[in-house]
Amino acid sequence: MDNLTLSYRARVAGTVRVPGSKSIANRALLLAALAEGTTQLDNMLISDDTARMREALTELGVMITEVDTVGAKCTSVKNASEKPQVENLTSLQVTGLGGLPAFSGALSLFLGNAGTAMRPLAAVLSASSGEFELTGEPRMYERPIGPLVDALKSLGADIEYQQTEGFPPLLIRGKELQGGLLRVDGSMSSQYVSALLMLLPLLAGDTRLQLVGNVVSKPYIDLTIAMMRSFSARVEQVNEREFFIPGQQQYKSPGVYWIEGDASSASYFLAAGAIGQGPVTVEGVGSESLQGDRAFADVLEAMGAEVSWGARSIRVAAGKQDLQGGVFDLNHIPDAAMTIATTALFASGSTEIRNIANWRLKETDRLHAMATELRKCGADVVEGDDWIRITPPPAGANGLRHAEIATYDDHRMAMCFALVSFAECGVTILDPECCKKTYPNFFADFSDIVYSN
Ligand SMILES: O=C(O)C1=C[C@@H](OP(=O)(O)O)[C@@H](O)[C@H](O)C1
Ligand SMILES: C=C(OP(=O)(O)O)C(=O)O
């Protein structure tokens, strides 16, 4: 489908269960592959990013099969009485390697534009046996990986840039790495830190990992640590900038691992509840979520929406007054922050989103793309180096105009502009299928909830 026109919807109310988290799914696949024992991953996300990780692991000799989960139990959820009732659950069974991959010969792995596959696999394969070429889509070759490669090289890794210094594609000649004192610059992406953390327990020696620079997207590091612990690894956080990771560990399968609903995917529906009266309830993510993007709901609340929390659900409705703009530092929720940019079209006054420099390093230059497309809708937008300020037209959402939104092969550009359909002008999304990176069924789910008054 080349484009999709979403016509005006005045109101929305209903319930949606969001698919599994991309960040959790790709970590769980990798940890299960490295672990001793077989892991059943319940509520698996089926999307481009998880397909890339799954294919790569399969090529590396990991056995991954779909399992029949009729009657599957959500055993990894803490409170069994709140066990989610899930239909169409996809579960995978991963037979762990019980350590790092040992591959004889050379392998080329295509990782698309999945940062959560490229960065962790670059780390893990540097310490595995075999020769690995890591390739991807053209945009992946513009997304920096230098700080991670520098850190790995400081441990003795043999990694070559095949095209441009500091960027994929990479040629990795795997070799045994010892650990030691390791520094990594986390100012462009937290994924470098997460990638190293997941590798380090498997090295022969202990490692002291120090973070340098203004580390971005910190909740994703907490997520990594929580998940490593679920797979029985020991990680000590010495202070905000230092971790101690003992070597010679082994990940162990937790048996069944439940993949939470995706909190970034939840943001589109929660914002819809705030703009289109609501209430909208999102199931699959709640106060017990491991994902930092659950804090998106706090931003909606600060803008005036009514938010109520369950352990694994969030409900949002419009507040008594209109949504208000404001100034928000959203470094901790870079993905869901994009949804605030389009929510801003429905708020009074200006909304300024700060500390989002790394928007420029993701699926596209998101600061530039966002500013360009919001202007097409009639907003007044100022784009700074690491911030964006959005002011709706003087007549508010009534002053917005219909636009054909270019999506830049960026799933989140497509999904967050769906909210413009709460303005009378409606909206046309070009190449809506790019949402398959993390949420192939997004527009069908969005229409369902929009109709379910
Ligand atoms: O670790 C993760 O799962 C992610 C970390 C974030 O990236 P950065 O750390 O590069 O901001 C986020 O934007 C990405 O979608 C997923
Ligand atoms: C930045 C994102 O993806 P990636 O994991 O490829 O970095 C994203 O999903 O918004």
Tab-separated table of C-alpha atoms and ligand atoms in Angstrom:
chain	number	residue	atom	x	y	z
A	1	MET	CA	0.000	0.000	0.000
A	2	ASP	CA	1.540	3.308	-1.097
A	3	ASN	CA	-0.523	5.517	1.138
A	4	LEU	CA	-3.321	5.464	3.663
A	5	THR	CA	-5.802	8.251	4.299
A	6	LEU	CA	-7.210	8.421	7.799
A	7	SER	CA	-10.336	10.511	7.893
A	8	TYR	CA	-11.551	12.549	10.809
A	9	ARG	CA	-12.442	10.757	14.029
A	10	ALA	CA	-13.932	12.980	16.682
A	11	ARG	CA	-13.748	10.543	19.548
A	12	VAL	CA	-12.119	7.348	20.615
A	13	ALA	CA	-12.712	4.936	23.419
A	14	GLY	CA	-11.827	1.304	23.856
A	15	THR	CA	-9.202	-1.190	24.807
A	16	VAL	CA	-6.193	-2.388	22.891
A	17	ARG	CA	-3.600	-5.032	23.655
A	18	VAL	CA	-0.290	-3.938	22.178
A	19	PRO	CA	2.083	-6.530	20.707
A	20	GLY	CA	5.276	-7.588	22.463
A	21	SER	CA	8.087	-5.151	23.095
A	22	LYS	CA	10.776	-5.000	20.430
A	23	SER	CA	13.460	-4.122	22.976
A	24	ILE	CA	12.510	-6.994	25.249
A	25	ALA	CA	11.944	-9.473	22.418
A	26	ASN	CA	15.377	-8.967	20.868
A	27	ARG	CA	17.152	-9.086	24.218
A	28	ALA	CA	15.197	-12.204	25.191
A	29	LEU	CA	16.035	-13.942	21.918
A	30	LEU	CA	19.740	-13.252	22.381
A	31	LEU	CA	19.880	-14.140	26.076
A	32	ALA	CA	17.886	-17.332	25.478
A	33	ALA	CA	20.262	-18.239	22.642
A	34	LEU	CA	23.310	-17.788	24.889
A	35	ALA	CA	21.738	-19.534	27.882
A	36	GLU	CA	21.988	-23.053	29.103
A	37	GLY	CA	18.637	-24.790	28.626
A	38	THR	CA	15.539	-24.204	26.564
A	39	THR	CA	13.495	-21.036	26.932
A	40	GLN	CA	9.925	-20.482	25.855
A	41	LEU	CA	9.438	-16.854	24.882
A	42	ASP	CA	5.744	-16.033	25.257
A	43	ASN	CA	4.008	-13.088	23.578
A	44	MET	CA	6.750	-12.851	20.972
A	45	LEU	CA	6.694	-9.829	18.677
A	46	ILE	CA	6.661	-10.788	15.007
A	47	SER	CA	8.118	-7.832	13.110
A	48	ASP	CA	11.075	-6.901	10.919
A	49	ASP	CA	13.420	-6.139	13.807
A	50	THR	CA	12.744	-9.398	15.614
A	51	ALA	CA	12.908	-11.337	12.332
A	52	ARG	CA	16.435	-10.000	11.752
A	53	MET	CA	17.579	-11.134	15.207
A	54	ARG	CA	15.863	-14.484	14.856
A	55	GLU	CA	17.340	-15.175	11.404
A	56	ALA	CA	20.823	-14.218	12.577
A	57	LEU	CA	20.631	-16.510	15.594
A	58	THR	CA	19.318	-19.341	13.436
A	59	GLU	CA	22.275	-18.903	11.066
A	60	LEU	CA	24.532	-19.072	14.087
A	61	GLY	CA	23.152	-22.527	14.852
A	62	VAL	CA	20.537	-21.675	17.469
A	63	MET	CA	17.397	-23.775	17.221
A	64	ILE	CA	14.279	-21.583	17.353
A	65	THR	CA	10.835	-23.055	16.792
A	66	GLU	CA	7.314	-21.757	17.078
A	67	VAL	CA	5.371	-23.591	19.726
A	68	ASP	CA	1.713	-24.293	20.060
A	69	THR	CA	0.697	-22.210	23.040
A	70	VAL	CA	-2.967	-22.987	23.353
A	71	GLY	CA	-3.497	-22.646	27.074
A	72	ALA	CA	-0.054	-21.058	27.586
A	73	LYS	CA	0.516	-19.816	31.103
A	74	CYS	CA	2.045	-16.478	31.758
A	75	THR	CA	4.296	-17.867	34.472
A	76	SER	CA	6.908	-15.134	34.423
A	77	VAL	CA	4.381	-12.468	35.374
A	78	LYS	CA	4.747	-11.841	39.101
A	79	ASN	CA	1.128	-11.949	40.164
A	80	ALA	CA	-0.509	-15.045	38.716
A	81	SER	CA	-3.995	-13.774	39.542
A	82	GLU	CA	-3.458	-10.973	37.051
A	83	LYS	CA	-2.339	-13.327	34.346
A	84	PRO	CA	-3.125	-11.716	31.006
A	85	GLN	CA	-5.800	-13.355	28.904
A	86	VAL	CA	-4.176	-13.428	25.532
A	87	GLU	CA	-5.496	-14.784	22.285
A	88	ASN	CA	-3.291	-15.422	19.275
A	89	LEU	CA	-0.245	-15.643	21.473
A	90	THR	CA	2.955	-16.313	19.551
A	91	SER	CA	5.560	-18.240	21.448
A	92	LEU	CA	9.018	-19.372	20.433
A	93	GLN	CA	11.112	-22.100	21.900
A	94	VAL	CA	14.824	-21.297	21.879
A	95	THR	CA	17.357	-24.018	22.550
A	96	GLY	CA	20.275	-22.214	24.151
A	97	LEU	CA	23.889	-22.733	23.122
A	98	GLY	CA	25.045	-22.664	26.747
A	99	GLY	CA	27.638	-19.997	25.928
A	100	LEU	CA	28.996	-17.970	23.023
A	101	PRO	CA	28.470	-19.202	19.459
A	102	ALA	CA	31.242	-21.416	18.170
A	103	PHE	CA	31.056	-21.199	14.410
A	104	SER	CA	33.629	-22.635	12.065
A	105	GLY	CA	34.039	-20.586	8.925
A	106	ALA	CA	32.576	-17.328	7.718
A	107	LEU	CA	29.039	-16.033	7.917
A	108	SER	CA	27.347	-12.933	6.582
A	109	LEU	CA	24.403	-11.697	8.642
A	110	PHE	CA	21.906	-9.147	7.345
A	111	LEU	CA	20.499	-7.125	10.246
A	112	GLY	CA	18.242	-4.677	8.395
A	113	ASN	CA	17.915	-1.451	10.342
A	114	ALA	CA	17.578	-3.119	13.730
A	115	GLY	CA	19.819	-1.350	16.224
A	116	THR	CA	18.803	-3.946	18.822
A	117	ALA	CA	20.265	-6.666	16.572
A	118	MET	CA	23.345	-4.886	15.175
A	119	ARG	CA	24.818	-3.569	18.416
A	120	PRO	CA	24.412	-6.652	20.682
A	121	LEU	CA	25.455	-9.081	17.938
A	122	ALA	CA	28.562	-7.016	17.151
A	123	ALA	CA	29.568	-7.373	20.801
A	124	VAL	CA	28.729	-11.046	21.202
A	125	LEU	CA	30.322	-12.132	17.922
A	126	SER	CA	33.572	-10.305	18.684
A	127	ALA	CA	34.148	-12.842	21.457
A	128	SER	CA	32.775	-15.892	19.570
A	129	SER	CA	34.622	-18.181	17.191
A	130	GLY	CA	34.107	-17.580	13.502
A	131	GLU	CA	34.358	-14.759	10.992
A	132	PHE	CA	31.277	-12.587	10.701
A	133	GLU	CA	30.205	-9.903	8.303
A	134	LEU	CA	27.401	-7.743	9.743
A	135	THR	CA	25.444	-5.932	7.058
A	136	GLY	CA	22.174	-4.006	6.966
A	137	GLU	CA	19.997	-1.541	5.129
A	138	PRO	CA	21.571	1.642	3.754
A	139	ARG	CA	20.352	3.670	6.764
A	140	MET	CA	22.141	1.266	9.110
A	141	TYR	CA	25.386	2.357	7.415
A	142	GLU	CA	24.682	5.925	8.585
A	143	ARG	CA	24.041	4.983	12.208
A	144	PRO	CA	27.250	5.226	14.279
A	145	ILE	CA	28.737	2.188	15.966
A	146	GLY	CA	32.246	3.592	16.630
A	147	PRO	CA	31.978	3.899	20.441
A	148	LEU	CA	31.005	0.237	20.746
A	149	VAL	CA	33.736	-0.920	18.351
A	150	ASP	CA	36.317	1.208	20.196
A	151	ALA	CA	35.331	-0.390	23.503
A	152	LEU	CA	35.500	-3.899	22.044
A	153	LYS	CA	38.863	-3.165	20.418
A	154	SER	CA	40.205	-1.987	23.767
A	155	LEU	CA	39.531	-5.557	24.955
A	156	GLY	CA	41.485	-6.877	21.946
A	157	ALA	CA	38.630	-7.505	19.497
A	158	ASP	CA	39.424	-7.771	15.784
A	159	ILE	CA	36.836	-5.617	13.972
A	160	GLU	CA	37.166	-3.903	10.597
A	161	TYR	CA	34.932	-1.242	9.080
A	162	GLN	CA	34.095	-2.394	5.569
A	163	GLN	CA	33.025	0.987	4.204
A	164	THR	CA	33.185	4.028	6.469
A	165	GLU	CA	35.177	4.351	9.678
A	166	GLY	CA	32.762	4.309	12.619
A	167	PHE	CA	29.792	2.744	10.811
A	168	PRO	CA	28.556	-0.703	9.714
A	169	PRO	CA	29.033	-2.892	7.742
A	170	LEU	CA	31.553	-4.637	9.986
A	171	LEU	CA	33.887	-7.565	9.524
A	172	ILE	CA	34.477	-9.304	12.835
A	173	ARG	CA	37.080	-11.995	13.335
A	174	GLY	CA	35.900	-13.522	16.580
A	175	LYS	CA	38.459	-14.315	19.276
A	176	GLU	CA	38.550	-15.008	22.978
A	177	LEU	CA	38.329	-11.782	25.000
A	178	GLN	CA	39.427	-11.486	28.600
A	179	GLY	CA	37.586	-8.566	30.213
A	180	GLY	CA	39.368	-5.969	32.346
A	181	LEU	CA	38.789	-2.247	32.661
A	182	LEU	CA	36.475	-1.066	29.912
A	183	ARG	CA	35.173	2.380	29.016
A	184	VAL	CA	32.335	3.119	26.653
A	185	ASP	CA	30.913	6.405	25.469
A	186	GLY	CA	27.139	6.262	25.873
A	187	SER	CA	26.364	9.764	24.655
A	188	MET	CA	25.033	8.710	21.234
A	189	SER	CA	23.268	5.479	22.130
A	190	SER	CA	22.596	3.419	25.240
A	191	GLN	CA	22.622	0.371	22.985
A	192	TYR	CA	26.446	0.314	23.105
A	193	VAL	CA	26.263	-0.082	26.879
A	194	SER	CA	23.520	-2.707	26.704
A	195	ALA	CA	25.455	-4.656	24.070
A	196	LEU	CA	28.595	-4.794	26.228
A	197	LEU	CA	26.655	-5.638	29.373
A	198	MET	CA	25.061	-8.671	27.729
A	199	LEU	CA	28.459	-9.930	26.508
A	200	LEU	CA	30.583	-9.360	29.606
A	201	PRO	CA	29.395	-12.191	31.931
A	202	LEU	CA	30.572	-14.663	29.279
A	203	LEU	CA	34.181	-13.455	29.163
A	204	ALA	CA	36.995	-15.330	30.875
A	205	GLY	CA	37.825	-12.511	33.310
A	206	ASP	CA	35.951	-9.935	35.383
A	207	THR	CA	35.161	-6.507	33.916
A	208	ARG	CA	34.746	-3.067	35.358
A	209	LEU	CA	32.607	-1.177	32.824
A	210	GLN	CA	32.762	2.611	33.057
A	211	LEU	CA	30.369	4.867	31.189
A	212	VAL	CA	31.696	8.106	29.769
A	213	GLY	CA	29.882	11.065	28.217
A	214	ASN	CA	26.298	12.101	28.947
A	215	VAL	CA	24.690	8.709	28.702
A	216	VAL	CA	21.384	8.811	26.797
A	217	SER	CA	18.231	6.688	27.001
A	218	LYS	CA	19.207	5.349	30.428
A	219	PRO	CA	16.081	3.274	31.157
A	220	TYR	CA	17.130	0.898	28.385
A	221	ILE	CA	20.270	0.088	30.382
A	222	ASP	CA	18.124	-0.727	33.412
A	223	LEU	CA	16.008	-2.948	31.176
A	224	THR	CA	19.113	-4.819	30.020
A	225	ILE	CA	20.272	-5.420	33.574
A	226	ALA	CA	16.837	-6.585	34.720
A	227	MET	CA	16.670	-9.053	31.862
A	228	MET	CA	20.223	-10.335	32.397
A	229	ARG	CA	19.244	-11.057	35.995
A	230	SER	CA	16.156	-12.949	34.805
A	231	PHE	CA	18.607	-15.161	32.921
A	232	SER	CA	20.631	-15.609	36.159
A	233	ALA	CA	23.561	-13.314	35.385
A	234	ARG	CA	25.297	-11.297	38.099
A	235	VAL	CA	25.802	-7.600	37.394
A	236	GLU	CA	26.717	-5.125	40.109
A	237	GLN	CA	25.998	-1.466	39.633
A	238	VAL	CA	28.819	0.219	41.547
A	239	ASN	CA	27.481	3.710	40.906
A	240	GLU	CA	25.654	5.617	38.164
A	241	ARG	CA	28.653	5.294	35.868
A	242	GLU	CA	30.233	2.000	36.781
A	243	PHE	CA	29.307	-1.663	36.646
A	244	PHE	CA	31.192	-4.705	37.845
A	245	ILE	CA	30.505	-7.869	35.893
A	246	PRO	CA	32.168	-11.074	37.040
A	247	GLY	CA	33.458	-13.254	34.187
A	248	GLN	CA	33.013	-16.997	33.590
A	249	GLN	CA	29.290	-16.853	34.143
A	250	GLN	CA	26.619	-18.709	32.281
A	251	TYR	CA	23.176	-17.443	31.426
A	252	LYS	CA	20.506	-19.888	32.516
A	253	SER	CA	17.087	-20.265	30.986
A	254	PRO	CA	14.266	-19.065	33.235
A	255	GLY	CA	12.048	-21.692	31.562
A	256	VAL	CA	9.289	-19.422	30.319
A	257	TYR	CA	9.858	-15.733	29.710
A	258	TRP	CA	6.910	-13.397	29.154
A	259	ILE	CA	7.531	-10.501	26.758
A	260	GLU	CA	5.645	-7.423	27.933
A	261	GLY	CA	3.578	-5.340	25.553
A	262	ASP	CA	5.603	-2.637	23.816
A	263	ALA	CA	5.459	0.625	25.770
A	264	SER	CA	6.510	2.719	22.739
A	265	SER	CA	3.706	1.148	20.682
A	266	ALA	CA	1.343	1.906	23.570
A	267	SER	CA	2.109	5.622	23.276
A	268	TYR	CA	0.006	6.095	20.100
A	269	PHE	CA	-3.116	4.715	21.767
A	270	LEU	CA	-2.569	6.508	25.064
A	271	ALA	CA	-2.184	9.803	23.229
A	272	ALA	CA	-5.360	8.983	21.271
A	273	GLY	CA	-7.182	8.630	24.609
A	274	ALA	CA	-5.926	12.029	25.734
A	275	ILE	CA	-6.822	13.784	22.449
A	276	GLY	CA	-9.991	11.919	21.445
A	277	GLN	CA	-11.683	12.024	24.832
A	278	GLY	CA	-11.178	8.352	25.699
A	279	PRO	CA	-10.923	6.498	27.868
A	280	VAL	CA	-8.460	4.262	26.076
A	281	THR	CA	-7.000	1.361	27.978
A	282	VAL	CA	-3.784	-0.221	26.791
A	283	GLU	CA	-3.180	-3.726	28.058
A	284	GLY	CA	0.239	-5.299	28.223
A	285	VAL	CA	2.149	-2.398	29.796
A	286	GLY	CA	1.594	-0.888	33.230
A	287	SER	CA	3.201	0.214	36.465
A	288	GLU	CA	5.164	-3.052	36.735
A	289	SER	CA	6.660	-2.685	33.277
A	290	LEU	CA	10.435	-2.892	32.857
A	291	GLN	CA	10.277	-0.401	29.995
A	292	GLY	CA	11.175	3.228	30.470
A	293	ASP	CA	8.631	4.303	27.857
A	294	ARG	CA	5.844	3.650	30.349
A	295	ALA	CA	6.790	7.158	31.577
A	296	PHE	CA	5.146	8.513	28.429
A	297	ALA	CA	1.877	8.415	30.367
A	298	ASP	CA	3.398	10.776	32.963
A	299	VAL	CA	4.036	13.318	30.220
A	300	LEU	CA	0.419	13.064	29.064
A	301	GLU	CA	-0.637	13.594	32.668
A	302	ALA	CA	1.587	16.658	32.943
A	303	MET	CA	-0.149	17.976	29.813
A	304	GLY	CA	-3.533	17.556	31.518
A	305	ALA	CA	-4.744	14.060	30.625
A	306	GLU	CA	-6.237	11.726	33.204
A	307	VAL	CA	-4.096	8.660	33.688
A	308	SER	CA	-4.752	5.589	35.793
A	309	TRP	CA	-2.394	2.704	36.215
A	310	GLY	CA	-2.836	-1.026	36.620
A	311	ALA	CA	0.055	-3.428	37.113
A	312	ARG	CA	-0.086	-4.289	33.408
A	313	SER	CA	-2.406	-1.716	31.934
A	314	ILE	CA	-2.647	2.047	31.516
A	315	ARG	CA	-5.853	3.988	30.976
A	316	VAL	CA	-5.909	7.509	29.598
A	317	ALA	CA	-8.795	9.930	29.102
A	318	ALA	CA	-9.007	13.627	28.401
A	319	GLY	CA	-8.774	15.774	31.528
A	320	LYS	CA	-11.261	18.435	32.537
A	321	GLN	CA	-9.332	21.076	30.641
A	322	ASP	CA	-7.690	21.039	27.226
A	323	LEU	CA	-4.224	19.583	26.883
A	324	GLN	CA	-1.521	22.146	27.655
A	325	GLY	CA	1.891	22.395	26.067
A	326	GLY	CA	5.014	22.729	28.188
A	327	VAL	CA	8.747	22.134	28.238
A	328	PHE	CA	9.802	18.526	28.625
A	329	ASP	CA	13.207	16.858	28.800
A	330	LEU	CA	12.453	13.514	27.147
A	331	ASN	CA	15.946	12.065	26.881
A	332	HIS	CA	14.794	9.060	28.923
A	333	ILE	CA	11.983	8.158	26.464
A	334	PRO	CA	13.371	8.991	23.004
A	335	ASP	CA	10.965	6.743	21.083
A	336	ALA	CA	7.696	7.671	22.807
A	337	ALA	CA	8.819	11.311	22.744
A	338	MET	CA	7.930	11.391	19.048
A	339	THR	CA	4.314	10.838	20.030
A	340	ILE	CA	4.452	13.963	22.205
A	341	ALA	CA	5.487	15.923	19.102
A	342	THR	CA	2.239	15.075	17.301
A	343	THR	CA	0.169	15.283	20.500
A	344	ALA	CA	1.437	18.873	20.717
A	345	LEU	CA	-0.780	19.722	17.713
A	346	PHE	CA	-3.769	19.307	20.048
A	347	ALA	CA	-2.395	21.221	23.041
A	348	SER	CA	-2.760	24.895	23.904
A	349	GLY	CA	0.441	26.871	23.613
A	350	SER	CA	3.845	25.584	22.589
A	351	THR	CA	5.389	22.248	23.444
A	352	GLU	CA	9.166	22.050	23.609
A	353	ILE	CA	10.872	18.662	23.698
A	354	ARG	CA	14.468	18.899	24.909
A	355	ASN	CA	17.583	16.764	25.074
A	356	ILE	CA	16.805	14.603	22.064
A	357	ALA	CA	19.992	15.017	19.988
A	358	ASN	CA	20.098	11.306	19.226
A	359	TRP	CA	16.783	11.545	17.349
A	360	ARG	CA	19.113	12.405	14.471
A	361	LEU	CA	20.817	8.989	14.608
A	362	LYS	CA	17.817	6.727	14.426
A	363	GLU	CA	15.724	5.372	11.516
A	364	THR	CA	16.033	8.808	9.946
A	365	ASP	CA	17.079	12.246	11.202
A	366	ARG	CA	13.928	12.415	13.300
A	367	LEU	CA	14.368	16.029	14.365
A	368	HIS	CA	14.446	17.200	10.793
A	369	ALA	CA	11.757	14.797	9.574
A	370	MET	CA	9.432	15.720	12.431
A	371	ALA	CA	9.859	19.456	11.900
A	372	THR	CA	9.262	19.127	8.142
A	373	GLU	CA	6.092	17.054	8.445
A	374	LEU	CA	4.575	19.014	11.345
A	375	ARG	CA	4.982	22.201	9.302
A	376	LYS	CA	3.086	20.575	6.424
A	377	CYS	CA	0.148	20.187	8.836
A	378	GLY	CA	0.239	23.915	9.599
A	379	ALA	CA	2.197	23.960	12.873
A	380	ASP	CA	4.853	26.523	13.613
A	381	VAL	CA	7.994	24.524	14.352
A	382	VAL	CA	11.467	25.525	15.478
A	383	GLU	CA	14.159	22.868	15.217
A	384	GLY	CA	17.215	23.210	17.452
A	385	ASP	CA	20.316	20.997	17.593
A	386	ASP	CA	18.803	18.822	20.274
A	387	TRP	CA	15.292	20.192	20.753
A	388	ILE	CA	12.112	20.965	18.902
A	389	ARG	CA	9.353	23.474	19.677
A	390	ILE	CA	5.893	22.954	18.229
A	391	THR	CA	3.144	25.565	18.237
A	392	PRO	CA	-0.232	24.639	16.733
A	393	PRO	CA	-1.954	27.142	14.426
A	394	PRO	CA	-3.871	30.009	16.140
A	395	ALA	CA	-7.177	28.146	15.688
A	396	GLY	CA	-5.654	25.064	17.333
A	397	ALA	CA	-6.421	21.661	15.811
A	398	ASN	CA	-9.214	23.296	13.743
A	399	GLY	CA	-6.533	25.260	11.943
A	400	LEU	CA	-4.555	22.173	10.900
A	401	ARG	CA	-4.557	21.250	7.226
A	402	HIS	CA	-4.575	17.953	5.415
A	403	ALA	CA	-1.095	16.782	4.461
A	404	GLU	CA	0.570	13.822	2.841
A	405	ILE	CA	3.022	12.797	5.531
A	406	ALA	CA	6.334	11.430	4.276
A	407	THR	CA	7.537	8.702	6.624
A	408	TYR	CA	11.260	8.364	5.716
A	409	ASP	CA	11.134	4.587	6.186
A	410	ASP	CA	10.631	5.315	9.870
A	411	HIS	CA	7.892	3.297	11.562
A	412	ARG	CA	7.456	5.905	14.285
A	413	MET	CA	6.922	8.754	11.809
A	414	ALA	CA	4.075	6.708	10.294
A	415	MET	CA	2.525	5.740	13.616
A	416	CYS	CA	2.690	9.031	15.490
A	417	PHE	CA	1.171	11.015	12.604
A	418	ALA	CA	-1.934	8.784	12.773
A	419	LEU	CA	-2.974	11.116	15.613
A	420	VAL	CA	-3.578	13.920	13.126
A	421	SER	CA	-6.784	12.053	12.226
A	422	PHE	CA	-8.288	13.643	15.354
A	423	ALA	CA	-8.270	16.937	13.465
A	424	GLU	CA	-11.060	17.626	10.965
A	425	CYS	CA	-8.590	17.759	8.088
A	426	GLY	CA	-7.627	14.069	8.507
A	427	VAL	CA	-4.249	12.894	7.291
A	428	THR	CA	-2.594	10.812	4.591
A	429	ILE	CA	0.327	8.622	5.630
A	430	LEU	CA	2.726	7.704	2.827
A	431	ASP	CA	4.251	4.219	2.895
A	432	PRO	CA	2.344	3.201	6.041
A	433	GLU	CA	3.790	-0.296	5.820
A	434	CYS	CA	7.091	0.925	7.182
A	435	CYS	CA	5.481	0.347	10.597
A	436	LYS	CA	6.359	-3.336	10.126
A	437	LYS	CA	9.722	-2.640	11.765
A	438	THR	CA	8.048	-2.984	15.155
A	439	TYR	CA	4.250	-3.117	14.713
A	440	PRO	CA	3.020	-4.628	11.418
A	441	ASN	CA	-0.664	-4.466	12.402
A	442	PHE	CA	-0.599	-0.927	13.751
A	443	PHE	CA	-3.031	0.777	11.365
A	444	ALA	CA	-5.614	-2.012	11.676
A	445	ASP	CA	-5.407	-1.806	15.474
A	446	PHE	CA	-5.573	1.985	15.349
A	447	SER	CA	-8.712	1.895	13.177
A	448	ASP	CA	-10.322	-0.692	15.446
A	449	ILE	CA	-9.892	1.385	18.525
A	450	VAL	CA	-10.887	4.565	16.763
A	451	TYR	CA	-14.186	2.941	15.739
A	452	SER	CA	-14.954	1.341	19.056
A	453	ASN	CA	-16.973	4.126	20.618
B	1	LIG	O1	18.088	-0.656	23.832
B	1	LIG	C1	17.028	-0.541	23.196
B	1	LIG	O2	16.226	-1.490	23.081
B	1	LIG	C2	16.707	0.752	22.555
B	1	LIG	C3	17.346	1.897	22.958
B	1	LIG	C4	17.038	3.234	22.390
B	1	LIG	O3	18.097	3.602	21.526
B	1	LIG	P1	19.270	4.642	21.957
B	1	LIG	O4	19.904	4.115	23.168
B	1	LIG	O5	20.149	4.623	20.753
B	1	LIG	O6	18.603	5.962	22.186
B	1	LIG	C5	15.735	3.223	21.609
B	1	LIG	O7	15.627	4.401	20.844
B	1	LIG	C6	15.641	2.014	20.703
B	1	LIG	O8	14.442	2.006	19.960
B	1	LIG	C7	15.668	0.752	21.506
B	2	LIG	C1	15.354	3.801	17.350
B	2	LIG	C2	14.634	2.722	17.132
B	2	LIG	O1	15.113	1.521	16.720
B	2	LIG	P1	16.542	0.808	16.822
B	2	LIG	O2	16.344	-0.338	17.770
B	2	LIG	O3	16.842	0.351	15.436
B	2	LIG	O4	17.547	1.775	17.345
B	2	LIG	C3	13.152	2.746	17.289
B	2	LIG	O5	12.534	1.665	17.285
B	2	LIG	O6	12.571	3.834	17.433
